[in-house]
XYZ file of C-alpha atoms in Angstrom:
141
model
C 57.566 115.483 155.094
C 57.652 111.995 153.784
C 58.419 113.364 149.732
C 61.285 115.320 151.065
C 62.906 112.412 152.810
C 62.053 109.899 150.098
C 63.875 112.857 147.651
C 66.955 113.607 150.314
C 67.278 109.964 149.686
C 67.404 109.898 146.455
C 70.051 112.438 146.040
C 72.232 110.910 148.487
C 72.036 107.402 146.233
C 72.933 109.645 143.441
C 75.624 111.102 144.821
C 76.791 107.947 146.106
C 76.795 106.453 143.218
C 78.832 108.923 140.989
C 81.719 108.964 143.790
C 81.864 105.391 143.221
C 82.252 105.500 139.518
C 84.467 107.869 140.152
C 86.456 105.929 142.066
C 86.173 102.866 139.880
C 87.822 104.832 137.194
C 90.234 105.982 138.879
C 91.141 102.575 140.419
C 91.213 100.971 136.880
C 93.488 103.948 135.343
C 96.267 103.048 138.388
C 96.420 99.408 137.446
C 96.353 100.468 133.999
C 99.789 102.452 134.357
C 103.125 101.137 133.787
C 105.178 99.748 137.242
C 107.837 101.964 136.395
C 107.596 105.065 135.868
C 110.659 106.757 133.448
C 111.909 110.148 133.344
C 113.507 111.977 130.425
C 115.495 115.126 130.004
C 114.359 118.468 129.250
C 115.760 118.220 126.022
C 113.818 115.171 124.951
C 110.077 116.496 126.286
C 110.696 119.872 124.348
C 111.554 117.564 121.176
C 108.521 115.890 121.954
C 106.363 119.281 122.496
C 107.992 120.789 119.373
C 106.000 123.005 116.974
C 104.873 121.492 113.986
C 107.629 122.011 110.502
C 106.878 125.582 109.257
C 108.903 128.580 107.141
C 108.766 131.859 106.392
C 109.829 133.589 103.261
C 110.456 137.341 101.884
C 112.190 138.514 99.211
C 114.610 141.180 99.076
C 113.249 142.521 95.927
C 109.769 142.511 94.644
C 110.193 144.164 91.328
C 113.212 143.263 89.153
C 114.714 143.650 85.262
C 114.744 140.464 83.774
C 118.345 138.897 84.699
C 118.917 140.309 87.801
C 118.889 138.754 90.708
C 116.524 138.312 94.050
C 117.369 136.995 97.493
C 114.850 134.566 99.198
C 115.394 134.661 103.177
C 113.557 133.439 105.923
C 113.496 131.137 109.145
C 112.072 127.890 109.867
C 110.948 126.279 113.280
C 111.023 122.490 113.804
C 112.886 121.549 110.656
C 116.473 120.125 111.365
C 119.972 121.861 110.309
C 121.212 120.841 106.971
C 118.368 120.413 105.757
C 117.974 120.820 101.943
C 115.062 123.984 101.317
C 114.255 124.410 97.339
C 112.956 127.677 95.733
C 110.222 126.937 93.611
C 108.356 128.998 90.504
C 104.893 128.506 89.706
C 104.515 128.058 86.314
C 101.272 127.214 84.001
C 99.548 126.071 87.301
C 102.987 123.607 88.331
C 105.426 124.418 90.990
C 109.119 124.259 89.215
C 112.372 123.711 91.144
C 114.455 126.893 91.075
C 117.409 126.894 93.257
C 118.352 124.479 96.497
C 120.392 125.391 99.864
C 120.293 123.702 103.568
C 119.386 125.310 106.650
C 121.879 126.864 109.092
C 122.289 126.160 112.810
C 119.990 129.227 113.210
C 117.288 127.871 111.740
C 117.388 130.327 109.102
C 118.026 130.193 105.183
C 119.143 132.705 102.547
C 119.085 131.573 98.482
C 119.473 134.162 95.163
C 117.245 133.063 92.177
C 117.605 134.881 88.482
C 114.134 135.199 86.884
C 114.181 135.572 83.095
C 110.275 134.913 82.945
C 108.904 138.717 82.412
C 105.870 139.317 84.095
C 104.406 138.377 88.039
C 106.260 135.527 89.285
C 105.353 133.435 92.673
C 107.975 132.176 94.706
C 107.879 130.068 97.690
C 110.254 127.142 99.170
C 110.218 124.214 100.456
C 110.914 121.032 101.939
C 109.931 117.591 102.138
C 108.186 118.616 105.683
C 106.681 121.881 104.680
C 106.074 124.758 102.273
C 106.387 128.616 102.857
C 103.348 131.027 102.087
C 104.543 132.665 97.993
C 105.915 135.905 97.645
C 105.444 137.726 94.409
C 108.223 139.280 92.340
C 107.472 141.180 89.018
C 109.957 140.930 86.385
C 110.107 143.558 84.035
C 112.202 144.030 80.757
């Protein structure tokens, strides 16, 4: 009987003593917080919950004669209206500047490029807050 009282009390310390630090934390967190507490619009806690600067692109075209033109279209999500979106080309391993427009109040874009470069050319676009996946568009004579 005595080893099951001496480990009742035991437990009981333990228990005790985890509420308290418990407690203690808790305690110390409340002091820690500000006196006033503000609140702030809808508006400005989905701005601050916003999804991080992507876009999307596809091309309205994926094989084309040399010359002629393709349409790059897509939509972005947290990137701001006006916004300037460039169409770039890789080239020997570098990504050249194509063609520029802005983004709408829709959060979309639409831009035409002319690709004299025969062969498999990779598109994507861009901005100074992020890049779109490449599309591929074969150019043929």
């Amino acid at each position: 009987m005595r080893v099951r009282s001496h480990f009742v009390r035991r437990t009981a310390a333990a228990v005790a003593g985890v509420a308290l630090a418990v407690t203690a934390a808790g305690a110390l967190q409340a002091s820690a917080a500000p006196d006033t507490i503000r609140t702030t619009s809808s508006t400005a806690v989905a701005r601050a919950v916003a999804a991080a600067p992507s876009i999307s692109v596809r091309a309205d075209k994926t094989r084309v004669k040399a010359g002629a033109k393709v349409t790059l279209t897509g939509t972005t999500t947290g990137i701001p209206t006006n916004t300037k979106v460039t169409v770039q080309d890789l080239q020997n391993g570098r990504w050249v500047n194509l063609a520029t427009t802005n983004v709408t109040r829709r959060a979309t874009y639409s831009v035409s490029v002319t690709s004299r470069r025969i062969g498999v050319n990779t598109l994507r676009v861009v901005t100074t807050r992020a890049a779109s996946g490449s599309v591929k568009v074969t150019v043929v004579k």
